[in-house]
Tab-separated table of C-alpha atoms and ligand atoms in Angstrom:
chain	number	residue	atom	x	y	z
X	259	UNK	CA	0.000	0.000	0.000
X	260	UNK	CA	1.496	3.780	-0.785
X	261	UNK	CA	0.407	6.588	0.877
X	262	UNK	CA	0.082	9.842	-0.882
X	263	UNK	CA	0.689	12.650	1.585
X	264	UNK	CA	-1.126	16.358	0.935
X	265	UNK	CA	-0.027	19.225	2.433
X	266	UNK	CA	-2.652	21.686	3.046
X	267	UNK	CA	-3.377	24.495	0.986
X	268	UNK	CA	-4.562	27.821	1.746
X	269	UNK	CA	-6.016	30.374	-0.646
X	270	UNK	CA	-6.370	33.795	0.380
X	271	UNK	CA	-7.616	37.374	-1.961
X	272	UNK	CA	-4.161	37.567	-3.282
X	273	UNK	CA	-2.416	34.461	-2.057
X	274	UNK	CA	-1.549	30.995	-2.053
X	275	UNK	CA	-0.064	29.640	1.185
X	276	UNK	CA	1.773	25.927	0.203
X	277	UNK	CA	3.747	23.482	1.346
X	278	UNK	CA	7.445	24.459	0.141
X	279	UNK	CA	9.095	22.274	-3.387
X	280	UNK	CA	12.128	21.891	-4.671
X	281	UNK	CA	10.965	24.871	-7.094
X	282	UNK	CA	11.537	27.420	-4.649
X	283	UNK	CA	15.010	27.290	-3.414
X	284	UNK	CA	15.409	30.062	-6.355
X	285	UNK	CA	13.242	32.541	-5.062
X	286	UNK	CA	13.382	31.757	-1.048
X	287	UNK	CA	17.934	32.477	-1.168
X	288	UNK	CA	17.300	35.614	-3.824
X	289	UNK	CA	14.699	37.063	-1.144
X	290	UNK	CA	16.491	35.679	1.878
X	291	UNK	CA	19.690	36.946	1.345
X	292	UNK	CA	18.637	40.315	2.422
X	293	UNK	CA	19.709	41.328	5.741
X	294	UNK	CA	16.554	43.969	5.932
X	295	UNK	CA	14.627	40.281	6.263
X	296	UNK	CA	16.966	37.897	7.756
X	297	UNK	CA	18.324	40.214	10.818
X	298	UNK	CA	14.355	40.405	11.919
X	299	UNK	CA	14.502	36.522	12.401
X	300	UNK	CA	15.444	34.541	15.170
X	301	UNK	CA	16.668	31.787	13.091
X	302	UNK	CA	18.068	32.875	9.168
X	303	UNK	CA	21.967	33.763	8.969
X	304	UNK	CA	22.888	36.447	6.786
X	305	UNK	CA	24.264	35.900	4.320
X	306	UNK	CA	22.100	33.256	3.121
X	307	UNK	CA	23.610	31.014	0.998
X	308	UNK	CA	21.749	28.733	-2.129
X	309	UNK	CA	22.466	26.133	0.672
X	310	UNK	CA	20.830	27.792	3.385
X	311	UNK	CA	17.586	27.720	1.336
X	312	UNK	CA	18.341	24.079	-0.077
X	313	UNK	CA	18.426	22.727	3.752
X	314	UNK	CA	15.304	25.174	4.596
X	315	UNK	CA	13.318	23.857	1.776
X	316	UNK	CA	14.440	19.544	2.860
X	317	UNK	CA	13.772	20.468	6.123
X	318	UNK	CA	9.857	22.027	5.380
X	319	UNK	CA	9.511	18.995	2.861
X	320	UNK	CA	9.895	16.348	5.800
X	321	UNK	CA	7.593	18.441	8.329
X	322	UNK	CA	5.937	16.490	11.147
X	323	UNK	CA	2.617	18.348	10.343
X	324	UNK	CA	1.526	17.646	13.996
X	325	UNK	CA	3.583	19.873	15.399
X	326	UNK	CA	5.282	22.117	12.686
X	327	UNK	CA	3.923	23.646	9.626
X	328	UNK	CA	5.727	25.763	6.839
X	329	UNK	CA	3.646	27.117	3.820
X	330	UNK	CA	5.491	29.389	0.639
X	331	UNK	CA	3.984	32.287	0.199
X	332	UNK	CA	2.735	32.295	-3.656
X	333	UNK	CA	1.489	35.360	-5.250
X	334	UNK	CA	-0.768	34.693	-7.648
X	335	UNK	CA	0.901	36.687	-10.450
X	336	UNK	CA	4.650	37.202	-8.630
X	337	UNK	CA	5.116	33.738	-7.468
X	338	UNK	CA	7.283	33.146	-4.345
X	339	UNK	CA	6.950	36.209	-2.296
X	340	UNK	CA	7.913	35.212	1.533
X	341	UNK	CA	7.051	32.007	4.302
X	342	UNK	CA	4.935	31.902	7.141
X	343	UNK	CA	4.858	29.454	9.518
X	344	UNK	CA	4.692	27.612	13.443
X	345	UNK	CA	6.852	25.669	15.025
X	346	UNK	CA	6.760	24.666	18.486
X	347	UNK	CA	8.155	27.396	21.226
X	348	UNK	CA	10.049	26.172	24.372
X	349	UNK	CA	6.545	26.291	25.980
X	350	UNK	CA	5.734	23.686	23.544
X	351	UNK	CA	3.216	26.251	22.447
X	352	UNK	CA	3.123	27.148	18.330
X	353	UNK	CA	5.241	29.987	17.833
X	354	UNK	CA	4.398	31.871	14.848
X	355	UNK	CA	7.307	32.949	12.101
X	356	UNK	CA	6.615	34.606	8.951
X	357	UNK	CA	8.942	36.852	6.123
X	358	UNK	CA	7.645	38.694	3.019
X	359	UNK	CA	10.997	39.959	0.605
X	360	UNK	CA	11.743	43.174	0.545
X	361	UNK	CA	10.490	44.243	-2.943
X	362	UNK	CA	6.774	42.858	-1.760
X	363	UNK	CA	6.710	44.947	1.551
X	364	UNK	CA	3.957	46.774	2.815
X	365	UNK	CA	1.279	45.749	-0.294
X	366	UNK	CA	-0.734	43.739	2.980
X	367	UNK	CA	0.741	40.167	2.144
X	368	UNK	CA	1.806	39.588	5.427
X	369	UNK	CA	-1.033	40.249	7.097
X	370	UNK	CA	-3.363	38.514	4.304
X	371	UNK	CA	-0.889	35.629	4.998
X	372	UNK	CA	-1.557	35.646	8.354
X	373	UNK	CA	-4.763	36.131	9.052
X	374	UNK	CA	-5.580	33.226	5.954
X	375	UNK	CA	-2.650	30.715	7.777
X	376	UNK	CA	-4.572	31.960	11.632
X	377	UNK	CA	-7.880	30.565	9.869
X	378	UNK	CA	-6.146	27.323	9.022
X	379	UNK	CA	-4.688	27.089	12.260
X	380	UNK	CA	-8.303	27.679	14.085
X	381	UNK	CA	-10.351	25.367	11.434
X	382	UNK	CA	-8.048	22.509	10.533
X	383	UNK	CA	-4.929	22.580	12.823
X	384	UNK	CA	-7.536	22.847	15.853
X	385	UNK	CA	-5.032	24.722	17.981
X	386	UNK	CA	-6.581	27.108	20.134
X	387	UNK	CA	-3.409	29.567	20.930
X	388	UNK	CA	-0.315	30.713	19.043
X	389	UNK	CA	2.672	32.960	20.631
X	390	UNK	CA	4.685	35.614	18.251
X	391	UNK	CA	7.296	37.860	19.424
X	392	UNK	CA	8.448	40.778	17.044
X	393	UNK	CA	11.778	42.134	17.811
X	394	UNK	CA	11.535	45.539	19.595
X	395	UNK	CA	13.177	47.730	16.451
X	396	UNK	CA	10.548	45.878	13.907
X	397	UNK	CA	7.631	47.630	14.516
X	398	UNK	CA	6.084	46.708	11.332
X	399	UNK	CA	5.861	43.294	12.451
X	400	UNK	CA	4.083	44.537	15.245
X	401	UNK	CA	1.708	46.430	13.040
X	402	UNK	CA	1.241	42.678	11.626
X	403	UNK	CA	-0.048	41.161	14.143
X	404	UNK	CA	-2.066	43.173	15.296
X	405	UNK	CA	-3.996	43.542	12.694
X	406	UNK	CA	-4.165	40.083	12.721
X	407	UNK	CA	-5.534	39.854	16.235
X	408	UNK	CA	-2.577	38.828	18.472
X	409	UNK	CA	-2.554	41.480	21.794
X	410	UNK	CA	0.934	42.118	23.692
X	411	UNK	CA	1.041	39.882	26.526
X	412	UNK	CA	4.238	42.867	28.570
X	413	UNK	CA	6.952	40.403	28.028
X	414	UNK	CA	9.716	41.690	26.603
X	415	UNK	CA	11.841	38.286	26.246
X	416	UNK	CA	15.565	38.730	24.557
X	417	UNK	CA	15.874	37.065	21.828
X	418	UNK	CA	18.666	35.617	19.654
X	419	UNK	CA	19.223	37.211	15.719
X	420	UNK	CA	22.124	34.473	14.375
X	421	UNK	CA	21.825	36.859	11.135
X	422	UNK	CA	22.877	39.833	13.765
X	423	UNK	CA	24.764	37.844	16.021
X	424	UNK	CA	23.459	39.212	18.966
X	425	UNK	CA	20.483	39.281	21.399
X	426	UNK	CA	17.881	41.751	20.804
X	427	UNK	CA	14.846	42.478	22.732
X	428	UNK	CA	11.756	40.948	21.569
X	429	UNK	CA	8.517	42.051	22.502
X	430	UNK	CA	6.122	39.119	22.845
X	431	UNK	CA	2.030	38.515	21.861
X	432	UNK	CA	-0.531	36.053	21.990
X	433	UNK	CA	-3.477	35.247	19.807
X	434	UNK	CA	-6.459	33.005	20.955
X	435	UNK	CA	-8.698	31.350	18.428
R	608	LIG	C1	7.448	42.673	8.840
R	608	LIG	C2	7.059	42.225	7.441
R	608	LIG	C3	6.688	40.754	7.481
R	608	LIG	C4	5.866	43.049	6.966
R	608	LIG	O1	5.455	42.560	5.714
R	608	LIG	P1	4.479	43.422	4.779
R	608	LIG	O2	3.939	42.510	3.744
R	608	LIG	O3	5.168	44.648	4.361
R	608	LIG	O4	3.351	43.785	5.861
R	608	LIG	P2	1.920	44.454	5.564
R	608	LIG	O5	2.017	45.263	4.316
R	608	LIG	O6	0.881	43.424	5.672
R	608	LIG	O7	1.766	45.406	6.832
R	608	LIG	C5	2.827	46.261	7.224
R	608	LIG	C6	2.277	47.270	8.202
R	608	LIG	O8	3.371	47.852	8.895
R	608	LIG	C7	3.308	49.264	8.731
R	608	LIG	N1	4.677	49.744	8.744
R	608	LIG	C8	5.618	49.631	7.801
R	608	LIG	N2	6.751	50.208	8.205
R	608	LIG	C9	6.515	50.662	9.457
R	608	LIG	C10	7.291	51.366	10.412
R	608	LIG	N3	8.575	51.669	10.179
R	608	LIG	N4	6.714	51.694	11.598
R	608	LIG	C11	5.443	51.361	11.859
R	608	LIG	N5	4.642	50.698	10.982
R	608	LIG	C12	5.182	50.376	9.799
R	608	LIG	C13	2.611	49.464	7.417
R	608	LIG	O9	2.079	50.767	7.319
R	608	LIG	C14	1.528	48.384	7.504
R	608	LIG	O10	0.507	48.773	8.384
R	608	LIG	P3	-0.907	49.387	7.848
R	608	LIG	O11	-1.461	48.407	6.862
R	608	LIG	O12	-1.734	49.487	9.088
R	608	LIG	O13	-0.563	50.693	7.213
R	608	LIG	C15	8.231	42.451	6.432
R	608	LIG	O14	8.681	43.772	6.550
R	608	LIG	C16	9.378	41.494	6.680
R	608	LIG	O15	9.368	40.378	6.220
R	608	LIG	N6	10.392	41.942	7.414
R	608	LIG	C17	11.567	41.141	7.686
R	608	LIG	C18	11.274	39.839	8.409
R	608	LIG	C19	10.344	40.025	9.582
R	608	LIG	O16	10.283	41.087	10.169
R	608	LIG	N7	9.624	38.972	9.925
R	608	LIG	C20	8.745	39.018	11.067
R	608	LIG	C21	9.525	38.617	12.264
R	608	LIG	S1	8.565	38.844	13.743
């Protein structure tokens, strides 16, 4: 017997949230490589190499979809514009990440992106809370979710930039479904 697996598939106004392919290592180390995008993650280096995608895009391809999830962010006409996804925080809670590439910034995909994966996460993934921390000097992030519906929970946690190489304080939110 085979088993064919699916990943889901979210379709928002604009966007198409995915499961990552091979297809976009391209587009994810051209975007990536930025350090305007990678120093506001905890977790990309800068610079980011074809490799660093290469692994990124393996790793997202062999997802335990119980705990982690990882979707492309495909505009419909522009194709690969950014990711979004959860993983689990120390907590164990799901701990929201998300990137749009710099020439895609403030158009609204991130928070269409979002709010469509949020919807996901409430309908299908049937978890009830997610965490997100934006780093203190990002406030666009913050503006993000916001409008998305996550609320400041006062923690300001610090939190490690390898793309910076430093610490930097992170303030942190919650959003209930
Ligand atoms: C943060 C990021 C995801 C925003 O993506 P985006 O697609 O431009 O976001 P949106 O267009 O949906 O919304 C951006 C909001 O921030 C606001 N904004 C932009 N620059 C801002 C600034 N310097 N100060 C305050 N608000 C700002 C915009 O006006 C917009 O809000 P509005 O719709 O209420 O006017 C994008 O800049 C990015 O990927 N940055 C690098 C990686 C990152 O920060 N990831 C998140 C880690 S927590």
């Amino acid at each position: 017997m085979c088993a064919i697996e699916v990943t889901p598939v979210i379709a928002t106004e604009r966007l198409i949230l995915r499961g990552p392919v091979p297809a976009d290592v391209d587009p994810i180390a051209k975007l990536a490589g930025d350090l305007n995008v990678a120093g506001q993650t905890v977790s990309m280096p800068h610079p980011y190499s074809d490799a660093d995608a290469q692994a990124h895009v393996d790793r997202a391809m062999r997802l335990d979809w119980a705990r982690e999830a990882a979707f492309a962010i495909e505009h419909r006409n522009f194709g690969v514009v950014g990711m979004v996804g959860f993983k689990p925080a120390p907590t164990g809670r799901p701990e929201l990440g998300y990137w749009i590439g710099r020439p895609y910034w403030n158009r609204g995909y991130a928070t269409e992106a979002v709010r469509g994966a949020l919807k996901w996460v409430k309908r299908d993934w049937r978890k009830r809370l997610v965490v997100a921390g934006h780093f203190a000097d990002n406030p666009a992030s913050g503006q993000v979710l916001c409008k998305a519906g996550f609320l400041y929970t006062g923690e300001v946690a610090l939190k490690p930039s390898k793309a910076r190489g430093r610490a930097v304080p992170t303030r942190m939110m919650v959003w209930l479904a």
